[in-house]
PDB file of C-alpha atoms in Angstrom:
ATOM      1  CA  UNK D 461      32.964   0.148   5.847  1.00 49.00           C
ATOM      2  CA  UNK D 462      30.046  -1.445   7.389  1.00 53.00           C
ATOM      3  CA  UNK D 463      28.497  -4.582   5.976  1.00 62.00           C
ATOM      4  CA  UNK D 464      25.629  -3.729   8.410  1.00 71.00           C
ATOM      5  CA  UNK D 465      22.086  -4.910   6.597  1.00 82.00           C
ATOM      6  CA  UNK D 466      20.333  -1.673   6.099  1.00 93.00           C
ATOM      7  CA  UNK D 467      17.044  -1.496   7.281  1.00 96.00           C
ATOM      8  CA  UNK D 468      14.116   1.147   7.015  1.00 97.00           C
ATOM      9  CA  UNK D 469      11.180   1.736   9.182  1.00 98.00           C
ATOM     10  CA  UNK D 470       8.622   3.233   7.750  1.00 98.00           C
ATOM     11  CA  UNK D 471       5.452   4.678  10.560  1.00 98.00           C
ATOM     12  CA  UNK D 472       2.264   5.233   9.742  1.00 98.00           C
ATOM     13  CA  UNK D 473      -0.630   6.870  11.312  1.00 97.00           C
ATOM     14  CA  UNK D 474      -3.908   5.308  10.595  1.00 97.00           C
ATOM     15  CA  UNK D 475      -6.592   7.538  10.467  1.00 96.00           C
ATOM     16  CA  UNK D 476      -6.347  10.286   7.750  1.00 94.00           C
ATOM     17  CA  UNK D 477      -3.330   8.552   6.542  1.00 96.00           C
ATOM     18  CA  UNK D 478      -3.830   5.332   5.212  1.00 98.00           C
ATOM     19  CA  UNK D 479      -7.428   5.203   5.746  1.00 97.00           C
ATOM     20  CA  UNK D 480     -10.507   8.859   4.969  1.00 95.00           C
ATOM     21  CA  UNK D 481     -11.500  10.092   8.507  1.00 92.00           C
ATOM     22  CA  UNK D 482     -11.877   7.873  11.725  1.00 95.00           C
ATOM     23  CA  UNK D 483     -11.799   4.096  11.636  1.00 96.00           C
ATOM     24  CA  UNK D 484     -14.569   4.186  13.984  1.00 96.00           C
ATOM     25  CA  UNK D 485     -16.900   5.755  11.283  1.00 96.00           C
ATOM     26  CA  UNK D 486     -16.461   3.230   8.560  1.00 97.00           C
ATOM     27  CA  UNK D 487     -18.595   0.446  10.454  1.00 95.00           C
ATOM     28  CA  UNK D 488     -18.462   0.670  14.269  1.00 96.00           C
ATOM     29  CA  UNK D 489     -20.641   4.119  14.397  1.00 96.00           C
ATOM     30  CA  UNK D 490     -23.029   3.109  11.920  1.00 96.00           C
ATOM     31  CA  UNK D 491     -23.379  -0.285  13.870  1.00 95.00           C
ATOM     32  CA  UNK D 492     -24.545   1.943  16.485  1.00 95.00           C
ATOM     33  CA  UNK D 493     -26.366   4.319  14.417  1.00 95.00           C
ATOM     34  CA  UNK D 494     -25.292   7.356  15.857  1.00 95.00           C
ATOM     35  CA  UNK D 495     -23.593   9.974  14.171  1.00 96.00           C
ATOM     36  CA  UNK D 496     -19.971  10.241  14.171  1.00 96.00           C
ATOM     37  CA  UNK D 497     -20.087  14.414  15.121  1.00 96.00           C
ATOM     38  CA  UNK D 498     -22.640  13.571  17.548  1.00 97.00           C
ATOM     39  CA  UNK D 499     -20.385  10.679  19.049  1.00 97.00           C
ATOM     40  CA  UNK D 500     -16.998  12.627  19.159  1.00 97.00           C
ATOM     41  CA  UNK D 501     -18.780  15.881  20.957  1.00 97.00           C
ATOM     42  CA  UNK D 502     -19.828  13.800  23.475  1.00 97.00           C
ATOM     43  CA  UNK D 503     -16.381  12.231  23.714  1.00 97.00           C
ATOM     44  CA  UNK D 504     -14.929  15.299  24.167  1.00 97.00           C
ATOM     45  CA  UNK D 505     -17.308  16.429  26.670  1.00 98.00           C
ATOM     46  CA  UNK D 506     -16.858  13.449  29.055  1.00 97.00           C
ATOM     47  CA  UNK D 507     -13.287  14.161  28.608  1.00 97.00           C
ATOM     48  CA  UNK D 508     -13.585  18.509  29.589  1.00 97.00           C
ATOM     49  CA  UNK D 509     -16.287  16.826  32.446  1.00 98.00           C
ATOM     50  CA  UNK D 510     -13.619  14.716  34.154  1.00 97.00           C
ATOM     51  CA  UNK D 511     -10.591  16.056  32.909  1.00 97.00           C
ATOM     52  CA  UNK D 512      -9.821  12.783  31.086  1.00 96.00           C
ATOM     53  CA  UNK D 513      -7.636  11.710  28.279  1.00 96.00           C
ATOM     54  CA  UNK D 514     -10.120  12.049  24.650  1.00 96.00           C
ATOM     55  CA  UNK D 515      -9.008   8.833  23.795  1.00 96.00           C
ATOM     56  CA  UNK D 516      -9.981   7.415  27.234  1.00 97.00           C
ATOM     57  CA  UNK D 517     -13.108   8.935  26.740  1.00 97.00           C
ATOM     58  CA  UNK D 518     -14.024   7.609  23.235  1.00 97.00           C
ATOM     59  CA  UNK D 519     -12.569   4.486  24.239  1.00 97.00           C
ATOM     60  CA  UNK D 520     -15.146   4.000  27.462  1.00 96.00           C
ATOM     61  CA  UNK D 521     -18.125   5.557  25.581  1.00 97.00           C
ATOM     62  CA  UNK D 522     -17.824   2.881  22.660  1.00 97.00           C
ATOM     63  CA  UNK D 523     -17.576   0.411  25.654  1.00 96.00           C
ATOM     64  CA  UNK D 524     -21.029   2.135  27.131  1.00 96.00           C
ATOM     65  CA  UNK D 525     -23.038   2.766  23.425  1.00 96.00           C
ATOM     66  CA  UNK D 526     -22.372  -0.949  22.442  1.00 96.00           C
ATOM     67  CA  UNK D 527     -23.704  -2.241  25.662  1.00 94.00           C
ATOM     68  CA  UNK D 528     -26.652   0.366  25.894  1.00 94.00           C
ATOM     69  CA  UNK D 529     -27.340  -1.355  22.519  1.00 94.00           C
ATOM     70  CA  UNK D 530     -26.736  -5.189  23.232  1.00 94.00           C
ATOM     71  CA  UNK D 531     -23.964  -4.979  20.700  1.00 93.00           C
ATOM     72  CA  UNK D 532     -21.222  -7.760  21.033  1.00 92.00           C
ATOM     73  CA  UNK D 533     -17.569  -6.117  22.215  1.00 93.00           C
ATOM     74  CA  UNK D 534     -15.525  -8.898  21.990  1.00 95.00           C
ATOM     75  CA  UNK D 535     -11.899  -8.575  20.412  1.00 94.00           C
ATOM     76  CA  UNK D 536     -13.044 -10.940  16.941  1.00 94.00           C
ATOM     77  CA  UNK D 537     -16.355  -8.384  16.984  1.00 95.00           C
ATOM     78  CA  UNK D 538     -13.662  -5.735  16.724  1.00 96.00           C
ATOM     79  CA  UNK D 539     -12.207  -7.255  14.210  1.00 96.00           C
ATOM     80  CA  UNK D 540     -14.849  -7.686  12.024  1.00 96.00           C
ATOM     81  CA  UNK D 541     -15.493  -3.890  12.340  1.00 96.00           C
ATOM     82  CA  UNK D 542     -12.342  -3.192  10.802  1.00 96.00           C
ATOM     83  CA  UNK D 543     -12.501  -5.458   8.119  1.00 96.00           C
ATOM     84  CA  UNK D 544     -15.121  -3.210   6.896  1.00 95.00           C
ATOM     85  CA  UNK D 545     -12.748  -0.230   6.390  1.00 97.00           C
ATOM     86  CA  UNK D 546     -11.560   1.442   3.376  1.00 96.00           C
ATOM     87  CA  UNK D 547      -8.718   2.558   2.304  1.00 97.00           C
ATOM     88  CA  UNK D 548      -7.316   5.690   0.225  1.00 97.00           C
ATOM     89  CA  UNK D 549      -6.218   4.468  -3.463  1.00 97.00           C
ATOM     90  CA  UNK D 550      -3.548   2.176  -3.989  1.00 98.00           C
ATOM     91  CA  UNK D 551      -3.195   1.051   0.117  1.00 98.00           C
ATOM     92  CA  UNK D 552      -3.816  -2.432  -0.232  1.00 97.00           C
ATOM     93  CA  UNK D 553      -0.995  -2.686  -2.585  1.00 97.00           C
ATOM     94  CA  UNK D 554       1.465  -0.406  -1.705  1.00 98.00           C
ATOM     95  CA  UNK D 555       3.583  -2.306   1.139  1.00 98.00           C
ATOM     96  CA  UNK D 556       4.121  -5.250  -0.878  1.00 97.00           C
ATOM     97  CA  UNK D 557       5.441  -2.692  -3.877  1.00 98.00           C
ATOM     98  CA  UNK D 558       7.821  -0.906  -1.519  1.00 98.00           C
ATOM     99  CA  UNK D 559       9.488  -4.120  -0.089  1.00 98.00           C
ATOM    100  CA  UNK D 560      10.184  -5.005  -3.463  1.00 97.00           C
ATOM    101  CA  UNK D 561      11.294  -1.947  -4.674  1.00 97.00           C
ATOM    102  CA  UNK D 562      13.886  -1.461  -1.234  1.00 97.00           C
ATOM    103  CA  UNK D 563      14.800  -4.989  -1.527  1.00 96.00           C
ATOM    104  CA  UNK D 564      16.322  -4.430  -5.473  1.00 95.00           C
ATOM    105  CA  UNK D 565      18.311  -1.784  -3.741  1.00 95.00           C
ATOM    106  CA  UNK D 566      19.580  -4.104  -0.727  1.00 94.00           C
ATOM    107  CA  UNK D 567      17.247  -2.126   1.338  1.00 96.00           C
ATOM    108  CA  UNK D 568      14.810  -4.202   4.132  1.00 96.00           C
ATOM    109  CA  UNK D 569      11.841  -2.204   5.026  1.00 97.00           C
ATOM    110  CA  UNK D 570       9.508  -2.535   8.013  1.00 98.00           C
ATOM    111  CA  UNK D 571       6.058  -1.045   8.436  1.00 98.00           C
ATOM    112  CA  UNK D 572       4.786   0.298  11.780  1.00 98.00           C
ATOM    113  CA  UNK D 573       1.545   1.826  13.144  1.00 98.00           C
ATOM    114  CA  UNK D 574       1.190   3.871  15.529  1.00 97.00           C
ATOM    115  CA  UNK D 575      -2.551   5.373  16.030  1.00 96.00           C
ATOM    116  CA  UNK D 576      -4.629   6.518  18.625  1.00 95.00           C
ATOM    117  CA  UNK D 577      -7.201   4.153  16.743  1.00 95.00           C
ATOM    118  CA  UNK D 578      -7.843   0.710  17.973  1.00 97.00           C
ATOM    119  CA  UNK D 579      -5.565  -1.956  17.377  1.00 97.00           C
ATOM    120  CA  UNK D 580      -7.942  -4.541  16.949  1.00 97.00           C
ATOM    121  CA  UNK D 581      -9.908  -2.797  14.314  1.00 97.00           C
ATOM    122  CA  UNK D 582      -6.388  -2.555  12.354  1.00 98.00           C
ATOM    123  CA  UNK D 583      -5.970  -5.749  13.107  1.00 97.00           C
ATOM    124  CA  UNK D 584      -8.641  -7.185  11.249  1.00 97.00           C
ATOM    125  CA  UNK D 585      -8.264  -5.010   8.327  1.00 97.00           C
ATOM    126  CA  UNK D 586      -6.520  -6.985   5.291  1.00 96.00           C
ATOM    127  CA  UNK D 587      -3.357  -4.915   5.327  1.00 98.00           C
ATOM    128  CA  UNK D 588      -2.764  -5.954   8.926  1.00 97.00           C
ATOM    129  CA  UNK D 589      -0.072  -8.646   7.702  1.00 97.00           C
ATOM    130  CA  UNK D 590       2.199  -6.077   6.413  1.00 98.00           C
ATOM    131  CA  UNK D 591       3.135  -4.139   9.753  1.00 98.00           C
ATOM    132  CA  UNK D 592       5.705  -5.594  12.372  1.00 97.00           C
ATOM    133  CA  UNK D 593       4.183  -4.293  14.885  1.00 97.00           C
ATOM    134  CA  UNK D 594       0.663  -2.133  15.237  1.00 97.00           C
ATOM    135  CA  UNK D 595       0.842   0.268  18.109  1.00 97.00           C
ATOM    136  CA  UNK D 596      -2.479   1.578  18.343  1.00 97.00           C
ATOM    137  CA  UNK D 597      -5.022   1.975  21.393  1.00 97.00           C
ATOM    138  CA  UNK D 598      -6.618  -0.928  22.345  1.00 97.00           C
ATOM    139  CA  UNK D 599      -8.730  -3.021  25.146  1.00 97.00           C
ATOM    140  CA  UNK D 600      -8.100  -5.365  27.805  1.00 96.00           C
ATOM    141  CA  UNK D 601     -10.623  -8.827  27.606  1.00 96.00           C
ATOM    142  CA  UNK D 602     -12.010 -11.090  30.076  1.00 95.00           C
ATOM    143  CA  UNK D 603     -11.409 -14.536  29.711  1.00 93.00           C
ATOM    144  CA  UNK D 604     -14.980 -14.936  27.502  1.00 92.00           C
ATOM    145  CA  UNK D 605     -12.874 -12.194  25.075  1.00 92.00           C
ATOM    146  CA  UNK D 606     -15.130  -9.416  25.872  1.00 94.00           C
ATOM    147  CA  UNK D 607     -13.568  -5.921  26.312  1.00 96.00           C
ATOM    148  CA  UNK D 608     -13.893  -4.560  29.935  1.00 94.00           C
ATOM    149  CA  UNK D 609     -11.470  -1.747  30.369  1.00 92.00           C
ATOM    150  CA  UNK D 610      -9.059   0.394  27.831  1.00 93.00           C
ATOM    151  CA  UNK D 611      -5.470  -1.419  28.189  1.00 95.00           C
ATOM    152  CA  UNK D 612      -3.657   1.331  26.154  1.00 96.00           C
ATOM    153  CA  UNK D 613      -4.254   4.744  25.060  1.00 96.00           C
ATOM    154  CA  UNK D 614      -2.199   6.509  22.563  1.00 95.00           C
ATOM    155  CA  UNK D 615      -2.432  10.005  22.189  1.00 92.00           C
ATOM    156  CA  UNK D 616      -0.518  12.616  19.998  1.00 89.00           C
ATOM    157  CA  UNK D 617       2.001  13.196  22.502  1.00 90.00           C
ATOM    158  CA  UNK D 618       2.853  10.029  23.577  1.00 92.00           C
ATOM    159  CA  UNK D 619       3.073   8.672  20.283  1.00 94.00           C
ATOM    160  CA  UNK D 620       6.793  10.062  19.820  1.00 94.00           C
ATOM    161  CA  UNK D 621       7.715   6.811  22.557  1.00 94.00           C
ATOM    162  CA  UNK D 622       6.518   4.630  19.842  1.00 96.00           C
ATOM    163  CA  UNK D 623       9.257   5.960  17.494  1.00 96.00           C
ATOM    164  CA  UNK D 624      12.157   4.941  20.392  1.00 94.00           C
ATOM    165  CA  UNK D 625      10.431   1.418  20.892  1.00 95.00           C
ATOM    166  CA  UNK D 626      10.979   0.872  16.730  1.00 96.00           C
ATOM    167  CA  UNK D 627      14.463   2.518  16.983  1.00 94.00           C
ATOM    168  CA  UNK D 628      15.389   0.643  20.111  1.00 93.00           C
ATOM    169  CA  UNK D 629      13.959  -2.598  18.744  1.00 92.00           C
ATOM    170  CA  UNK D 630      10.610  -2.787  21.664  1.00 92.00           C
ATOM    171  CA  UNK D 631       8.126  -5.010  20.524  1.00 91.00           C
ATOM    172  CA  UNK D 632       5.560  -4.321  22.894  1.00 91.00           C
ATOM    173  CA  UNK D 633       3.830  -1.178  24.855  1.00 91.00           C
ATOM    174  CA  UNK D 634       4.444  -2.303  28.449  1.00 90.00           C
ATOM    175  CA  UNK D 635       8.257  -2.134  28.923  1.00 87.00           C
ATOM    176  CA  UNK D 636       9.796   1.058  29.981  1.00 86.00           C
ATOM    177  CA  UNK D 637      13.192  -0.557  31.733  1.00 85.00           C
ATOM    178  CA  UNK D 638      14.501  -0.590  28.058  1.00 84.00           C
ATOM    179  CA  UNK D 639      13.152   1.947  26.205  1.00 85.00           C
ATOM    180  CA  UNK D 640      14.875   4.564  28.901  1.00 84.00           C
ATOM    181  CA  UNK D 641      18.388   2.471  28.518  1.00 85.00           C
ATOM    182  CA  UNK D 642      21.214   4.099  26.736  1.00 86.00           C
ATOM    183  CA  UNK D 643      21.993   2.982  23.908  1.00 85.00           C
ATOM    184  CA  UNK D 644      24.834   4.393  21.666  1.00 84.00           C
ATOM    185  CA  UNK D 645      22.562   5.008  18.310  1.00 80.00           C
ATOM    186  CA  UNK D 646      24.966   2.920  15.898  1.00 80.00           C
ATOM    187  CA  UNK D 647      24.024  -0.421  18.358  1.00 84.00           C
ATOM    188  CA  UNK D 648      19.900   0.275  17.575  1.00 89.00           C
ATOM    189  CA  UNK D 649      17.846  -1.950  15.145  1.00 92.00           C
ATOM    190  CA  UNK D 650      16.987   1.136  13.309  1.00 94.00           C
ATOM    191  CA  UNK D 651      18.747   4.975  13.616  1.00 94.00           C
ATOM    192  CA  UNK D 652      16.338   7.266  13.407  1.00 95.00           C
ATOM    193  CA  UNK D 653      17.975   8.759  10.294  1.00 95.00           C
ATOM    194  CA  UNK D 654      16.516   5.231   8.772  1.00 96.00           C
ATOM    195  CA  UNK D 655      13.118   6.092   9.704  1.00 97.00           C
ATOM    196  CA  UNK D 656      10.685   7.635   7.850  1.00 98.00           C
ATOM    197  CA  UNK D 657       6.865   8.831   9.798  1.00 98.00           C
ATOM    198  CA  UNK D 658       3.701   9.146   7.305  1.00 97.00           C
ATOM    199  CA  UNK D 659       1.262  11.369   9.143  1.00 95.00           C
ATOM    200  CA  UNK D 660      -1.957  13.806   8.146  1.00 92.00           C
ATOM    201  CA  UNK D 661      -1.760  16.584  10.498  1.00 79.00           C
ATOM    202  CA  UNK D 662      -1.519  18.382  13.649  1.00 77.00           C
ATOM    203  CA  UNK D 663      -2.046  15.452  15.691  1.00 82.00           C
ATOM    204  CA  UNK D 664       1.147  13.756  14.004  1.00 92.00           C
ATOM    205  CA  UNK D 665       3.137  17.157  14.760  1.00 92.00           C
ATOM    206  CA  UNK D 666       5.248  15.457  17.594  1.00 93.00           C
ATOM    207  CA  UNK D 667       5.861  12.587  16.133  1.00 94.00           C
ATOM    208  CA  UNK D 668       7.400  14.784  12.993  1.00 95.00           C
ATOM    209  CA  UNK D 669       9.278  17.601  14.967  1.00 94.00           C
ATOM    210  CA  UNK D 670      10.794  14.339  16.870  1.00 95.00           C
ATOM    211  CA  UNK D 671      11.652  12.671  13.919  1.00 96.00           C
ATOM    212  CA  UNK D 672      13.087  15.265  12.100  1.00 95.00           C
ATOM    213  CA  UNK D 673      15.373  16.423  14.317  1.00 94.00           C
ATOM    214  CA  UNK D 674      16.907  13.010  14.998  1.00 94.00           C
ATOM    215  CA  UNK D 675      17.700  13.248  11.488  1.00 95.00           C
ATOM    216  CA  UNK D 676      14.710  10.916  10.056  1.00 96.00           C
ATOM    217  CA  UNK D 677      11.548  12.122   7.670  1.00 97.00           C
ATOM    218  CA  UNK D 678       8.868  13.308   7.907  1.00 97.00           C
ATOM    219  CA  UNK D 679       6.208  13.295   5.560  1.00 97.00           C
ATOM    220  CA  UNK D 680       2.686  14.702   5.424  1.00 96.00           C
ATOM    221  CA  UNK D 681      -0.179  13.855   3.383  1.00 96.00           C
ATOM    222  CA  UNK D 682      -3.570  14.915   3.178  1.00 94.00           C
ATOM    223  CA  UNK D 683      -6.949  13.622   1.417  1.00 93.00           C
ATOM    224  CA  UNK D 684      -6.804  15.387  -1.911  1.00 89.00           C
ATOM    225  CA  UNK D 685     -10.477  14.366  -2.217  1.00 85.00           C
ATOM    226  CA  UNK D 686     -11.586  17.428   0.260  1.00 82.00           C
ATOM    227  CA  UNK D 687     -11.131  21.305  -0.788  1.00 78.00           C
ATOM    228  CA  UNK D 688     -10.911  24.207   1.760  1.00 70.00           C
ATOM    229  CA  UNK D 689     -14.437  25.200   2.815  1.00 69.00           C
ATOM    230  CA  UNK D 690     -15.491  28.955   4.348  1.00 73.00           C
ATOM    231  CA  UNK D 691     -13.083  29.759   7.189  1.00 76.00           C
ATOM    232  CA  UNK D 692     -11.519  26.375   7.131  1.00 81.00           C
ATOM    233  CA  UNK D 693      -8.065  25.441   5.330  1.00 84.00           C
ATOM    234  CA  UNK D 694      -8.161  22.537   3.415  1.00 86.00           C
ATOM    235  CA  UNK D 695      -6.371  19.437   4.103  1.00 88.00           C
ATOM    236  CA  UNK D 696      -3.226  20.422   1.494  1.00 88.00           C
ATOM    237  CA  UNK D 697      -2.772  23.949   3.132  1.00 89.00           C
ATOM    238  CA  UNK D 698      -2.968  22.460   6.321  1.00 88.00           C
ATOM    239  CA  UNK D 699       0.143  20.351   4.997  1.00 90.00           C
ATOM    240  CA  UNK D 700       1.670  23.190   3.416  1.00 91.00           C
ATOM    241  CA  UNK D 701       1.786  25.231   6.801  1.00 91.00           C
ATOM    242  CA  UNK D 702       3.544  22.007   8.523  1.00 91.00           C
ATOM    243  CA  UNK D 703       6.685  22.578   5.694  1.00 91.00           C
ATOM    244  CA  UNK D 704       6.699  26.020   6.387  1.00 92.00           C
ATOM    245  CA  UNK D 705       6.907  25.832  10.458  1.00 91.00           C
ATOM    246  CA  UNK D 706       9.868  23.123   9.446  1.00 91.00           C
ATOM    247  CA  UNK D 707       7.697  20.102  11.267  1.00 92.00           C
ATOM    248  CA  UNK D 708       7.413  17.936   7.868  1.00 93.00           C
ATOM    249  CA  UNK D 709       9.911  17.314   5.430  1.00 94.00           C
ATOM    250  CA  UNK D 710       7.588  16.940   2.526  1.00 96.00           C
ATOM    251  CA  UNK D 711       3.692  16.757   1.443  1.00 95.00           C
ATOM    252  CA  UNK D 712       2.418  14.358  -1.044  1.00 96.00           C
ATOM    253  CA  UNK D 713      -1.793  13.171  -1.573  1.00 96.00           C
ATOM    254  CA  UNK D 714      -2.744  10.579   0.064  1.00 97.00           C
ATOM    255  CA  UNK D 715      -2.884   8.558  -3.230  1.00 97.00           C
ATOM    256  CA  UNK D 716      -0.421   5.513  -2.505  1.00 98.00           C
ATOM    257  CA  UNK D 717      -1.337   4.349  -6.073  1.00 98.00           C
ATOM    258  CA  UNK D 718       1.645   3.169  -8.735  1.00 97.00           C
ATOM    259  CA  UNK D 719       3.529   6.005 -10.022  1.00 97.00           C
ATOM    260  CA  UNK D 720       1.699   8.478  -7.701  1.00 97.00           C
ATOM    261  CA  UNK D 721       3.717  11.457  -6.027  1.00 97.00           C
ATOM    262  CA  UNK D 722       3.794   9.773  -2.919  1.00 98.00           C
ATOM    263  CA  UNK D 723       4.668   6.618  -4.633  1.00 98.00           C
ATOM    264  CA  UNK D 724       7.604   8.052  -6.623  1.00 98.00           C
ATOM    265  CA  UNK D 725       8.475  10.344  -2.582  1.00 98.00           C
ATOM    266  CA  UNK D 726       9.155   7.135  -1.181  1.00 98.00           C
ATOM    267  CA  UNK D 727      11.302   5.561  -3.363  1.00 98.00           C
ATOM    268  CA  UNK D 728      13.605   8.210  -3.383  1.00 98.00           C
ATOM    269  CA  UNK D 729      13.320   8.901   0.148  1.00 98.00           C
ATOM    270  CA  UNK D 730      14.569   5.358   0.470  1.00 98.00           C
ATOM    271  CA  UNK D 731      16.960   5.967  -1.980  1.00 97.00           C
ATOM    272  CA  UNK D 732      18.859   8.922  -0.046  1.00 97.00           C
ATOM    273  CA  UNK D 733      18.428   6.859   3.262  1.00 97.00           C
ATOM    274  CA  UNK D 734      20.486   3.921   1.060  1.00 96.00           C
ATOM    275  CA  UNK D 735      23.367   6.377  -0.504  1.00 96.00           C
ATOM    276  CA  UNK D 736      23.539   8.298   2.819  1.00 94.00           C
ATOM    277  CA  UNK D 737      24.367   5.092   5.119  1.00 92.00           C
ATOM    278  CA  UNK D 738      26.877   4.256   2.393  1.00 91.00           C
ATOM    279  CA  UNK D 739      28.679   7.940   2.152  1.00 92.00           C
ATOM    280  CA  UNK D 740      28.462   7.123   5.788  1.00 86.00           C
ATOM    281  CA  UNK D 741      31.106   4.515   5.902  1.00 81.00           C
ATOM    282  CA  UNK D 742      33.609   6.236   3.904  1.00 88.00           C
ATOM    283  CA  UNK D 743      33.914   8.402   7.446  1.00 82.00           C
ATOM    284  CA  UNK D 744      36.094   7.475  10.436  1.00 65.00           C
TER     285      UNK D 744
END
């Protein structure tokens, strides 16, 4: 048997999942008093216009809307922006529960982002201190610390390379060399059946098919705080049709509260992660 330390990763996206709507429209959009529908449809039309990335496109027209408006875009002004966000119930508190609660099983857990928000708005937000590493879009700076051009863009595809970087043990966005290095999966910091990925919806889809069939979780959760409106589903049925197509492995609200469903999913997720890496080492 293995007297291998077990550790769990747990990803997160951002937006939707730990935090209502878009980071950007907590403080950043109001900042610039526009409206956060008008801002995205003109997002997404530079993107159709130059058949560009939507990320690359929000990224360069909060660049543009700050300067049209004298705003400061340094990485600390960034900062401050996210400071201002808020979270869904129980957030703030929840990381610090779960390490406790893993570590009375002999369990380590590590929290990850990974978000096509912008890392320095998570960074400034006062859960920041909980995550090993926060891969999120973000900015390159001039020497003066003001942003000048988007240094990373993560979209919903290429999020599932974020997932290998935490399995392999990558601690940064830039190096490729390693992440496309075999590695036998008993030799990486975390197997992928240790992982677990907390996502809202379709734009999380490829990060949950991926981690689901490397034998990890998947679980979805959804703003109980919204209902289905005319013609729309509502953010639980869209969660409900992600179990039946066999992309998550469960739904809970997004209330990370004491007690809560998704409080009491976790801890026996981890749990079954535990017993299972045990029952493992009873086999040759």
């Amino acid at each position: 048997m293995s007297t291998k330390p077990i550790t769990i990763a747990i990803a997160y996206d951002f937006d939707g999942t730990l935090a209502p709507g878009n980071m950007q429209e907590h403080t950043f959009l109001p900042s610039l008093k526009i409206p956060a529908a008008e801002f995205w449809a003109h997002a997404n039309q530079i993107a159709k216009d130059n058949d560009m990335d939507e990320i690359l496109a929000y990224m360069q027209l909060s660049l543009d809307e700050a300067r049209r408006r004298d705003l400061p875009i340094r990485r600390s002004d960034f900062e401050k922006y996210g400071s201002g966000i808020t979270f869904f119930n129980g957030v703030q508190t929840w990381f610090g529960r779960i390490n406790d609660y893993a570590a009375e099983l002999g369990v380590k857990t590590e929290h990850y982002i990974i978000s096509s928000g912008l890392r320095e708005f998570i960074s400034g937000t006062p859960i920041a201190e909980y995550f090993t590493n926060i891969y999120a879009s973000g900015y390159r700076y001039d020497a003066n610390g003001v942003a000048v051009w988007p240094a990373l863009a993560i979209n919903y595809t290429n999020k599932t390379q974020y997932l290998f970087r935490i399995n392999k043990g990558i601690s940064n966005s830039y190096d490729n060399t390693l992440i496309n290095k075999y590695l036998p999966e008993e030799e990486r910091p975390v197997p992928f059946r240790q992982m677990i990925y907390i996502g809202d919806g379709e734009t999380d889809v490829p990060a949950m098919k991926m981690i689901k069939y490397q034998g990890g979780t998947a679980i979805a959760v959804y703003n109980p705080g919204i209902k289905s409106a005319k013609d729309k589903p509502s953010p639980r049925e869209n969660c409900e049709s992600l179990i039946r197509q066999n992309r998550a492995s469960y739904i809970a609200p997004a209330d990370y509260t004491e007690g809560s469903p998704l409080d009491r999913l976790i801890r026996l997720v981890i749990g079954k992660i535990k017993t299972e890496v045990e029952l493992k080492g009873f086999t040759l």
